[in-house]
XYZ file of C-alpha atoms in Angstrom:
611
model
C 72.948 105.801 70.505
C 75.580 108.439 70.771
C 76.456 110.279 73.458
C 79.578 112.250 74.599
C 80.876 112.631 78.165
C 80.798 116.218 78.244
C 79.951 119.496 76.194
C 81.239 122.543 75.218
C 81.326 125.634 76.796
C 79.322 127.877 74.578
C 78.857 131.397 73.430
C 75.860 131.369 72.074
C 73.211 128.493 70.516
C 75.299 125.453 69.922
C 75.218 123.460 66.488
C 76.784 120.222 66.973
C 74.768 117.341 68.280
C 76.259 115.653 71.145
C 73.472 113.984 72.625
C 71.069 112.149 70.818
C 69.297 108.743 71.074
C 67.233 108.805 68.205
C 66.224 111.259 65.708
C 63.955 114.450 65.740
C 60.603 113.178 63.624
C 60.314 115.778 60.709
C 57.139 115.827 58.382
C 54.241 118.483 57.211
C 51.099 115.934 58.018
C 51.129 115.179 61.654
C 52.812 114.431 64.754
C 52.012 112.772 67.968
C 54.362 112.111 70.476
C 53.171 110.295 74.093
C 54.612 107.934 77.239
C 53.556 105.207 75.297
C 54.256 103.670 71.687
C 50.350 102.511 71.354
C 49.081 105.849 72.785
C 51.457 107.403 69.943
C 50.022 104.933 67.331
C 46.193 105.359 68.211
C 46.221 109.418 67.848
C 48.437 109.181 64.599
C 45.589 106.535 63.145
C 43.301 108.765 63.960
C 44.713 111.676 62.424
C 44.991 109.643 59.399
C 41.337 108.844 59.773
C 40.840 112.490 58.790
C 40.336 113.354 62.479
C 42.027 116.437 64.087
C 44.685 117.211 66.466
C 41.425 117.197 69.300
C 40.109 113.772 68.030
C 43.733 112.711 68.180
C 44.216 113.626 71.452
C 40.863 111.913 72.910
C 41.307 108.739 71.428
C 44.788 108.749 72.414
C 43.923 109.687 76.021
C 41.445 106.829 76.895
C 43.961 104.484 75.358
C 46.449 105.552 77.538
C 44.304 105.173 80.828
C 43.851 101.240 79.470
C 47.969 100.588 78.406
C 48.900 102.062 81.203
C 46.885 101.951 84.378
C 49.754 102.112 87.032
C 49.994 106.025 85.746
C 46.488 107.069 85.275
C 43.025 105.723 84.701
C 39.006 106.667 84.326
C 38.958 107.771 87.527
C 41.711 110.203 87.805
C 42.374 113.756 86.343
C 42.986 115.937 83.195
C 44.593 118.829 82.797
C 45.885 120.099 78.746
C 46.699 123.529 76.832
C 45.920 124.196 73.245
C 45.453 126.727 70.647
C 43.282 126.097 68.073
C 42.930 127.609 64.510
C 40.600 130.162 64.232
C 41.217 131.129 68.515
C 42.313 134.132 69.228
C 45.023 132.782 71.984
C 45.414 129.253 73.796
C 43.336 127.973 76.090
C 43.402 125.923 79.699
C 41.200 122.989 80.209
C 40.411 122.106 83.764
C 39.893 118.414 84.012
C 40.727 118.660 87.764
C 37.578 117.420 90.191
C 37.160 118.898 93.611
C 37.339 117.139 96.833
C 34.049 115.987 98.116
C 31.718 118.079 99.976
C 31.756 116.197 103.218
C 35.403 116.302 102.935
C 36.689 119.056 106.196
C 39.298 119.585 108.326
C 37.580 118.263 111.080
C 36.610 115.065 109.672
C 40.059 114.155 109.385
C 41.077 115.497 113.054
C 37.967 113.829 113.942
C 39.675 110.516 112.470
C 42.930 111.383 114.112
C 45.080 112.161 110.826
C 47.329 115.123 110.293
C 47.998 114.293 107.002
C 44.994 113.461 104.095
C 46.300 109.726 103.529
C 47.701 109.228 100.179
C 45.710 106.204 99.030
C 42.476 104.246 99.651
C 38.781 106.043 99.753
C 39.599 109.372 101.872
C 41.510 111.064 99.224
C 39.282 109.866 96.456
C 38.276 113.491 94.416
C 35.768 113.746 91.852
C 36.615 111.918 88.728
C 37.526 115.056 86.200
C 39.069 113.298 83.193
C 36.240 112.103 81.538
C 33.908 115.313 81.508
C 37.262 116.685 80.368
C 37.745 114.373 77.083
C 34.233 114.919 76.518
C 33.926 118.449 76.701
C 37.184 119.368 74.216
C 35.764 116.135 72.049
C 32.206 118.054 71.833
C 33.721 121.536 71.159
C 36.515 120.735 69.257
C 36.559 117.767 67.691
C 35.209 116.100 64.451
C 34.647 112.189 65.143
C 31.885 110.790 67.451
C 31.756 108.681 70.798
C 32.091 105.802 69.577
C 35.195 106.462 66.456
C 37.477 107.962 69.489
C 36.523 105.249 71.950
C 36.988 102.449 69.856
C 40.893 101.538 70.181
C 40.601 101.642 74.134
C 37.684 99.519 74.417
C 39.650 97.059 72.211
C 42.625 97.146 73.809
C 40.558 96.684 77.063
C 38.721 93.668 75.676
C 41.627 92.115 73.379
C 44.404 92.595 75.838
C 47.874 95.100 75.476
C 51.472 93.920 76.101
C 52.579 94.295 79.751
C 55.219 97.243 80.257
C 57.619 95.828 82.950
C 56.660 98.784 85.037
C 52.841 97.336 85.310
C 54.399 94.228 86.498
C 56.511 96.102 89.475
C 53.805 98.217 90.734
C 51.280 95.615 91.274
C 54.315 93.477 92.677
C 54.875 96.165 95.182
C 50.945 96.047 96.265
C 50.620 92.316 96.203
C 50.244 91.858 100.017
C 47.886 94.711 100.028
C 46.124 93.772 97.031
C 46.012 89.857 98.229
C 44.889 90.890 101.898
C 42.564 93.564 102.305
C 42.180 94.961 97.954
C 40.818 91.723 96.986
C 38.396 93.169 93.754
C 42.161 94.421 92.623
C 43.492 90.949 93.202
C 41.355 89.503 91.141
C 42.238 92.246 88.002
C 45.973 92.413 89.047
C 46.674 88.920 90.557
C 45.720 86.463 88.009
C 46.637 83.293 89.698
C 48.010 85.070 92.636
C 50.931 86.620 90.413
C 51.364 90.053 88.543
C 50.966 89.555 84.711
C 54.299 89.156 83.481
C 55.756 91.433 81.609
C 55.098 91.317 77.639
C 52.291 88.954 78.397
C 48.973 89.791 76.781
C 46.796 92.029 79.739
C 43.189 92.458 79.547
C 40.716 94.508 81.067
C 36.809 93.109 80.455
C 35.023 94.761 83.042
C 36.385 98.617 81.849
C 35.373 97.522 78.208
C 31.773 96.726 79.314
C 31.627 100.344 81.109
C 32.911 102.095 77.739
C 30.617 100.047 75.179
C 27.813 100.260 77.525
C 27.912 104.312 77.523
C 28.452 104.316 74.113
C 25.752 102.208 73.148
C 23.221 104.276 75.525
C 24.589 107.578 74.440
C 23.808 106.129 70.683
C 20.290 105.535 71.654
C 19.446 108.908 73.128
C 19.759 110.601 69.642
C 22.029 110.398 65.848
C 23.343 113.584 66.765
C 27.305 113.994 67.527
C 26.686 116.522 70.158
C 23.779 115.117 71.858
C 25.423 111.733 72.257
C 28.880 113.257 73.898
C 26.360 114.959 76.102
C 24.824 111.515 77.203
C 27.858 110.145 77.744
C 28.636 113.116 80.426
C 25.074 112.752 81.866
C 25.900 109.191 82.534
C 28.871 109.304 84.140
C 28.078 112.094 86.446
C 24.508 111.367 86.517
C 23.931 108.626 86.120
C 24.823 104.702 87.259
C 28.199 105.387 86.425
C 28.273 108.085 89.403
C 25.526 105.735 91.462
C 27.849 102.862 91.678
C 30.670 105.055 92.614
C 28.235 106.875 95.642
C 27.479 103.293 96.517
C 30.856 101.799 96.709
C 32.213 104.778 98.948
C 29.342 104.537 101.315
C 29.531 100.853 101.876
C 33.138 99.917 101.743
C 35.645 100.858 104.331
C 39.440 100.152 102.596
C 42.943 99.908 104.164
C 44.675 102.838 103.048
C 48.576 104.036 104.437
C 47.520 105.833 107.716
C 47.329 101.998 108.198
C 43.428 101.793 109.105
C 40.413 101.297 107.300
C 38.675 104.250 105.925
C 35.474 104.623 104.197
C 34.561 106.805 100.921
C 33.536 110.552 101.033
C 32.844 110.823 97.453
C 29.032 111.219 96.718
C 26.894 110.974 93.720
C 25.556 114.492 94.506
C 29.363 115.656 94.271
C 29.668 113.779 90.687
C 26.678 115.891 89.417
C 27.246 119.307 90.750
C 30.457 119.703 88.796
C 31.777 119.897 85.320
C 35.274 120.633 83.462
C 35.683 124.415 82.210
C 38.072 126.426 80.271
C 40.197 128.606 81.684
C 42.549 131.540 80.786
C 46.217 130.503 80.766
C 49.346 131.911 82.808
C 51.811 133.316 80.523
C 55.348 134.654 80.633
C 57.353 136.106 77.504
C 60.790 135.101 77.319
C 63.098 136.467 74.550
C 60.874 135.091 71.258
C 58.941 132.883 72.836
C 55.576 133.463 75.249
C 55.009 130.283 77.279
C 51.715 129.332 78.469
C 50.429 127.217 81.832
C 47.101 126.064 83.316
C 46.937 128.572 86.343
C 47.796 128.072 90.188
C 45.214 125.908 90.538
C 48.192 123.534 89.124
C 51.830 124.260 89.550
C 51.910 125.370 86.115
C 53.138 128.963 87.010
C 56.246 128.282 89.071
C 57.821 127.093 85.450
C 56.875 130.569 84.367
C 58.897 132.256 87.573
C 61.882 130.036 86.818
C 61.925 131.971 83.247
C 61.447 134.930 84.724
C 63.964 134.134 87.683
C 66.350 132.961 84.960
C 65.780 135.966 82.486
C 68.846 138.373 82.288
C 71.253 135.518 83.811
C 72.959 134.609 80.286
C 71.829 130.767 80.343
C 72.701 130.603 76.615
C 76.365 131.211 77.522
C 76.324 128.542 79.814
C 77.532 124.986 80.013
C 74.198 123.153 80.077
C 76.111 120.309 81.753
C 78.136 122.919 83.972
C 77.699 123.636 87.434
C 76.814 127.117 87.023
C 73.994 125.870 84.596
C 72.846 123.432 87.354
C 73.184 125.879 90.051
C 71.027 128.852 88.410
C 68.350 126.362 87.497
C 68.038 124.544 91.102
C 67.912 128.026 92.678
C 65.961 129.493 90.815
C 63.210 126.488 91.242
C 63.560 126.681 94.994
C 62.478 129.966 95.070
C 59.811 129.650 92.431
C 58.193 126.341 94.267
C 58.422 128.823 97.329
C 55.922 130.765 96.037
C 53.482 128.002 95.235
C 53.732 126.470 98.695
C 52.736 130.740 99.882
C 50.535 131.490 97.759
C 48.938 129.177 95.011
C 45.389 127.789 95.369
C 42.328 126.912 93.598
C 41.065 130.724 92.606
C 37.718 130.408 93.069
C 38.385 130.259 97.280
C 42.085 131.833 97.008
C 43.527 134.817 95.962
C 46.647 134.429 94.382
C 48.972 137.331 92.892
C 50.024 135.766 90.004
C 50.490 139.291 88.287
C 53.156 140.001 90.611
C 54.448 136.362 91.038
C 55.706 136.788 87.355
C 56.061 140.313 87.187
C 59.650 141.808 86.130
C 60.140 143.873 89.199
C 59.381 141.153 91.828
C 61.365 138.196 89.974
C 64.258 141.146 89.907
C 64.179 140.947 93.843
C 64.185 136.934 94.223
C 66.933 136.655 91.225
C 68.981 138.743 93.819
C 68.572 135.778 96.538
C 70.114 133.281 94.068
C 74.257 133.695 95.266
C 77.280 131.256 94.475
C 76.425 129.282 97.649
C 73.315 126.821 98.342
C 70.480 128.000 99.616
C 69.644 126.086 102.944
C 65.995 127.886 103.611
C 62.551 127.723 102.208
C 61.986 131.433 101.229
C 58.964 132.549 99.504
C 58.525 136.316 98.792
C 56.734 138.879 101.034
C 53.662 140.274 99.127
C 52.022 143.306 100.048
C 48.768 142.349 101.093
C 49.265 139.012 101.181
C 50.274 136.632 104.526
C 52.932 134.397 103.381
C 51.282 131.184 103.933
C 54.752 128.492 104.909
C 53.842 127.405 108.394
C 57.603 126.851 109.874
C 55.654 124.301 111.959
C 54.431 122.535 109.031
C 57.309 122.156 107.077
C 59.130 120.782 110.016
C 56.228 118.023 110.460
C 56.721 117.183 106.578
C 60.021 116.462 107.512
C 59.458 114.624 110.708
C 56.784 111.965 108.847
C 59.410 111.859 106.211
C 62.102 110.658 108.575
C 59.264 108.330 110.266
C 58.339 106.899 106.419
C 61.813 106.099 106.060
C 61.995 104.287 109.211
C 58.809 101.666 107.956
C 60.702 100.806 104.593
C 59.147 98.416 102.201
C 56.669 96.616 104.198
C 54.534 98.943 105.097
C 54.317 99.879 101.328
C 53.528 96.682 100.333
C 50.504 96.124 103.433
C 49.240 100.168 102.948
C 49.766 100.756 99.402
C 52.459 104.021 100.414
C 53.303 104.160 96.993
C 53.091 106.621 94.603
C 51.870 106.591 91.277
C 52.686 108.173 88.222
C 51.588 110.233 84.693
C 51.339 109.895 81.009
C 51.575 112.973 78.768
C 50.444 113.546 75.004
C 51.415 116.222 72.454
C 49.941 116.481 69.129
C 49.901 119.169 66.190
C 47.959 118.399 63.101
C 48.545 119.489 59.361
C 46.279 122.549 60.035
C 48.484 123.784 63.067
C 45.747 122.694 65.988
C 48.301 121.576 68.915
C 47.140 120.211 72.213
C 49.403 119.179 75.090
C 47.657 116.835 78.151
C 48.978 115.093 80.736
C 46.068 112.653 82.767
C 47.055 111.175 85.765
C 45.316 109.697 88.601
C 43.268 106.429 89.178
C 46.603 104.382 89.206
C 45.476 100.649 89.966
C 47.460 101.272 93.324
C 45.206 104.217 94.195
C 42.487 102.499 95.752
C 40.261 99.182 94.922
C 38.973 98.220 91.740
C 35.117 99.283 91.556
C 33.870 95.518 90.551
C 30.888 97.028 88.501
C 33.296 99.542 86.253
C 36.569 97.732 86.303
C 38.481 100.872 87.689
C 39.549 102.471 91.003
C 39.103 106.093 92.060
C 41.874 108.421 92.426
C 43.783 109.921 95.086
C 44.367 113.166 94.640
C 42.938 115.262 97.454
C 46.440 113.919 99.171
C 47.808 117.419 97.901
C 45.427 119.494 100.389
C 47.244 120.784 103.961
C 44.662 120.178 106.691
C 46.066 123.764 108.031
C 43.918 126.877 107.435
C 46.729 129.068 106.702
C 47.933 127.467 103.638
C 46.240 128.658 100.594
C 46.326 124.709 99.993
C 44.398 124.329 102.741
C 41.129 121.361 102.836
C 37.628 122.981 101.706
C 34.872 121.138 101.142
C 34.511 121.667 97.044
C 37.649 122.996 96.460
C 40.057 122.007 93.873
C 43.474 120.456 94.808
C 47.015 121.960 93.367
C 47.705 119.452 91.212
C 51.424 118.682 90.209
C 49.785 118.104 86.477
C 50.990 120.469 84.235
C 51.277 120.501 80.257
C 52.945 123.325 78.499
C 52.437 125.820 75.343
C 54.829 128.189 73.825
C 54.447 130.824 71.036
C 57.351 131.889 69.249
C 57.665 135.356 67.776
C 53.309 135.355 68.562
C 52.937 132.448 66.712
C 51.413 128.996 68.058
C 55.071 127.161 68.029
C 55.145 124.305 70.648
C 53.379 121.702 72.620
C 55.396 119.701 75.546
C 55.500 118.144 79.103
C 56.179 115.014 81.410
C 55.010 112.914 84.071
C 56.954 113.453 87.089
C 54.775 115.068 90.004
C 56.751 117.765 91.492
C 59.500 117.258 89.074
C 57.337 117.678 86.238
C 57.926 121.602 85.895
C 61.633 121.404 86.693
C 62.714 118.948 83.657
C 60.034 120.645 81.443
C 61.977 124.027 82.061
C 65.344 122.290 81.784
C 64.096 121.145 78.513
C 62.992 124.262 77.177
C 66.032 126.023 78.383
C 67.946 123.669 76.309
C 65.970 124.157 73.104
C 65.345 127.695 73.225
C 68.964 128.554 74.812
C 70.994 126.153 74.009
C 69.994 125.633 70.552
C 68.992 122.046 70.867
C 66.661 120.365 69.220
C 63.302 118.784 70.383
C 65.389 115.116 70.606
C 68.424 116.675 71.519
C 67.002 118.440 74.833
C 64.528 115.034 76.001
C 68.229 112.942 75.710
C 70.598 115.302 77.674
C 71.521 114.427 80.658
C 69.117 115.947 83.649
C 68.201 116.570 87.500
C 65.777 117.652 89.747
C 65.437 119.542 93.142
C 63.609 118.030 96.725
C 64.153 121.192 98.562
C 60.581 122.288 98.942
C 57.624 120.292 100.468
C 56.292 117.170 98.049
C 52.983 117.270 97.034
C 52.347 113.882 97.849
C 51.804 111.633 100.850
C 53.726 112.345 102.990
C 54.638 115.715 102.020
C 58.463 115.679 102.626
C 61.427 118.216 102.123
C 65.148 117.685 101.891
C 67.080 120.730 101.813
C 69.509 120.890 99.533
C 69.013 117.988 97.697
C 69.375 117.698 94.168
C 69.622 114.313 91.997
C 71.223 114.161 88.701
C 71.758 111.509 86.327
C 75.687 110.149 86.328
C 75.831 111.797 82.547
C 77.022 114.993 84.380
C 80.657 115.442 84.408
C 82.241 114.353 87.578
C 83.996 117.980 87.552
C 80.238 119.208 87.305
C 79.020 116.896 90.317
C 81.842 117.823 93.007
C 81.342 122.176 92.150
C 78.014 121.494 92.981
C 79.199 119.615 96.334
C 81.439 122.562 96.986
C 78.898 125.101 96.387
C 77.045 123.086 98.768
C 74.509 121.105 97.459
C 73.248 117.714 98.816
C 74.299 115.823 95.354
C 72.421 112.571 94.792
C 73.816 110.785 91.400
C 70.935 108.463 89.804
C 71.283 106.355 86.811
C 72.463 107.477 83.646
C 68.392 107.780 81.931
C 66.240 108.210 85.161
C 65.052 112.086 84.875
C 62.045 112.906 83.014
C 59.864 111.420 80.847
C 59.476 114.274 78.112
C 57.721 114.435 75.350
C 57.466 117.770 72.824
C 56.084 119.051 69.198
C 56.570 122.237 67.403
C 54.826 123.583 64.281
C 56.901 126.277 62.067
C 56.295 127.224 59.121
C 54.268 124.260 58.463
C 56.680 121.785 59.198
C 56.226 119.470 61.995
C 58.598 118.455 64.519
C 58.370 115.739 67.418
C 60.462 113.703 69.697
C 60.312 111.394 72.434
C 61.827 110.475 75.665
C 63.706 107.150 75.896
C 63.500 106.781 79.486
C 61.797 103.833 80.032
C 61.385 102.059 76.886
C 58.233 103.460 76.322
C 57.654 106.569 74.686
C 57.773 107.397 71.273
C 56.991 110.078 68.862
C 54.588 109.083 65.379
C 54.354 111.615 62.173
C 54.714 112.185 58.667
């Protein structure tokens, strides 16, 4: 590895490499670059298979929910951005399930919460990956059912090496999952222990539930199409979606309010909804146009820190400096502002994402940003529009925050207050199809193991307010902001670029850091996952239980201690992590027919494939 202490101030795009970890993957073939090195090595086989970027993506996706099921699984969520050959522009996939229909405000009053609890049955949305995978397999892939499901139903049945980080996160649930989650015990706890790490893991039960739709999908006709369309039918249809209705109405589970809470989820909501495509949110900056799902994720506020940041010379600036640091954090406070006003699921709010990115309005916030940290929470006035931050609310986020605190440990370890994770995936094949997904949702510590499927539900309608003046606000049917949110970017109108992280909340502040770097700083793909990073907690989290800390910004100790104490004096609430603890990136580009890819190395997990 090699790595320097500090870089140059520069002038313009810089050409030495200081920070680098491994090499940028070069080839003309195909590239696939995810969280984990099997995910990485299933969609590269397949593209060798003669399968596209789409096929790729799919089989890599469902091997990703079995090799890593603390960071997402069947039951959770799937949000991606691509641009095929032969489409006109890139397109959103919404692989984001509504909350149930009996889900309301008063319900939860009813059951004396404030807060939508952030694991167990209550939270439990509608399963949207699947219909998701299907849906881009049917329209825009090549291989069938069962060629894309095959390497996840083997790795289910034949068993995966244990990632340390498996072995911690059931270790943090094991009271819970011993006590009260006993049908995860018996998946999680073999012999009352987590696996151990690097041991061989298996998952029998979720293999059954694959083969078993494949093998009645097969039956129901020898046509591709027909049988992708079974497979949806019987997972929102059918006894997929009946043993999921039946487990909600007759269990009642411990979740972190600290009581037990039955299911909401119905088969009835299973079957009344399905994945669509969507336009994207865009936002041109210098050469490049970069694309987001819209505010029914966050996707957007990484748009408005472009457009925040446009005009403020970030390629003549330090990108370990404090005034690099400083531009970026304020410029994200004011941006995840804006999605705490105004974003929403459009089909029950209106959101003004035309002015939200528009020159003129990102002129006036830009104006905000002085040498000095900003203390407040300060979304924009909109003509029209009631600015949605309850002063009330934000100062309860911060009151269960300092009450969460308090608890500590054990109270994660008997409620399961723990949050889960992501994966991500980015893939461009030889003919220039890219795709960029990030699934999350149905962690193993979301809620109990179904026995009958061999995976838990996810937890995602946390992110609702139960306030009706949020535009976040609980509806029965309505889709939840999600924090998932891959990323697309055309350079000089030209599909160029596929990348993203886990990360919740963070998620769209290191994947604009990154692109800063690359498109700014002149780094390249490898060069802008390895330097060093940070984040902003100024604005409320999306998860349980929905915090703020003013101020507060965490960097990795690769910054420059000269960097770490301006920001201290500017006033920031500096908290130094480790020296590789922000971000989990991954990123492709396409250009001129040559492929490029890269990988983070947080985490010893992801890596980038291609040729």
């Amino acid at each position: 590895m090699r790595q320097g202490n500090n870089l140059e101030k520069t002038t313009g795009k810089r050409e030495n490499v200081m920070f680098t970890t491994r090499p940028e993957l070069v080839g003309t073939f195909g590239v696939v670059t995810t969280t984990h090195w099997l995910g990485s090595a299933v969609g590269m086989s397949v593209l060798e298979k003669g399968g596209n970027a789409f096929d790729a993506a799919v089989s890599t996706g469902f091997t990703l929910q079995i090799v890593e099921p603390h960071l997402n699984g069947p039951g959770g969520d799937m949000p991606a951005i691509f641009q095929a050959v032969g489409d006109p522009t890139p397109r959103a996939l919404c692989g984001q399930g509504p909350i149930p229909k009996a889900a309301t405000i008063e319900h939860f009053k009813w059951l004396g919460l404030d807060l939508i609890p952030g694991s167990g049955l209550l939270c439990a949305v509608v399963p949207g990956a699947f219909d998701a995978w299907m849906l881009l397999l049917k329209d825009y892939g090549t291989m069938s059912l069962s060629e894309v499901l095959k390497p996840a139903i083997e790795y289910a049945r034949n068993g995966y090496p244990i990632v340390p980080k498996i072995t911690e996160t059931i270790e943090t649930v094991r009271e819970l999952f011993s006590s009260e989650w006993t049908e995860s015990a018996k998946l999680y706890l073999p012999n009352g222990q987590p696996p151990r790490a690097g041991s061989i893991f298996k998952n029998t039960t979720l293999a059954d539930t694959y083969e078993r739709i494949v093998t009645e999908a097969e039956k129901t006709s020898s046509n591709r199409e027909r049988q992708i369309e079974a497979a949806r039918d019987i997972w929102y249809r059918g006894w997929v979606a009946e043993t999921i209705d039946k487990f909600c109405r007759n269990e009642a589970v411990m979740d972190v309010s600290g009581r037990k809470h039955g299911g909401l989820l119905t088969a009835e909501d299973m079957a009344s909804w399905t994945s669509t495509y969507d336009e994207v949110a865009s936002y041109n900056y210098g050469e490049y146009m970069v694309c987001k799902c819209g505010p029914w994720s966050q996707g957007p506020v990484l748009l408005q820190q472009l457009a925040i940041l446009d005009g403020m010379d970030i390629q003549s600036m330090d990108p370990l400096g404090a005034d690099f640091v400083h531009s970026v954090i304020e410029a994200a406070k004011l941006s995840f502002a804006d999605r705490e006003a105004y974003y929403g699921d459009p089909n029950f709010v209106n959101v003004p994402l035309d002015i939200l990115l528009s020159k003129k309005y990102n002129d006036s916030r830009r104006s905000l940003i002085t040498s000095e940290a900003s203390p407040d929470l300060l979304p924009g006035l909109i003509a029209g529009f009631s600015n949605a931050i309850d002063h009330a609310l934000v100062d309860r986020g911060e009151l269960v925050s300092n009450i969460g605190m308090g608890v500590g440990e054990p109270t994660v370890a008997k409620t399961g207050a723990t949050n889960g994770d992501t994966v991500h995936l980015d893939i461009i094949d030889r003919h220039g199809n890219m795709i960029s997904c990030t699934p999350s949702g149905g962690w193993l510590q979301s809620s109990p193991v179904i026995p009958e499927l061999g995976f838990c539900l996810g937890n995602r309608g946390q992110m609702f307010w139960l306030d009706e003046h949020s535009p976040s606000t609980l509806v029965p049917g309505k889709l939840p902001r999600t924090t998932l949110s891959p990323s697309l970017a055309l350079k000089n109108e030209k599909p160029y670029m596929v990348f993203g992280t886990p990360g919740g909340d963070q998620q769209d502040q290191w994947s604009t850091i990154m692109f800063l770097h690359h498109a700014d700083h002149g780094m390249n793909l490898q060069e802008a996952i390895d330097a060093p990073s940070f984040h902003s907690e100024h604005f409320p989290g999306s998860f349980w239980p929905r915090s703020r800390q003013p101020k507060k910004v965490v960097l990795e100790d690769r910054f420059p201690k000269t960097t770490i104490d301006e920001l201290k004096r500017r006033g920031h609430n500096i908290e130094v992590g480790t020296s590789w603890s922000e971000g989990r990136l991954t990123g492709a580009t396409i250009d001129n027919n040559i492929l490029k890819a890269a990988a983070n190395p947080r985490g010893m997990q992801g890596y980038a494939a291609g040729r």
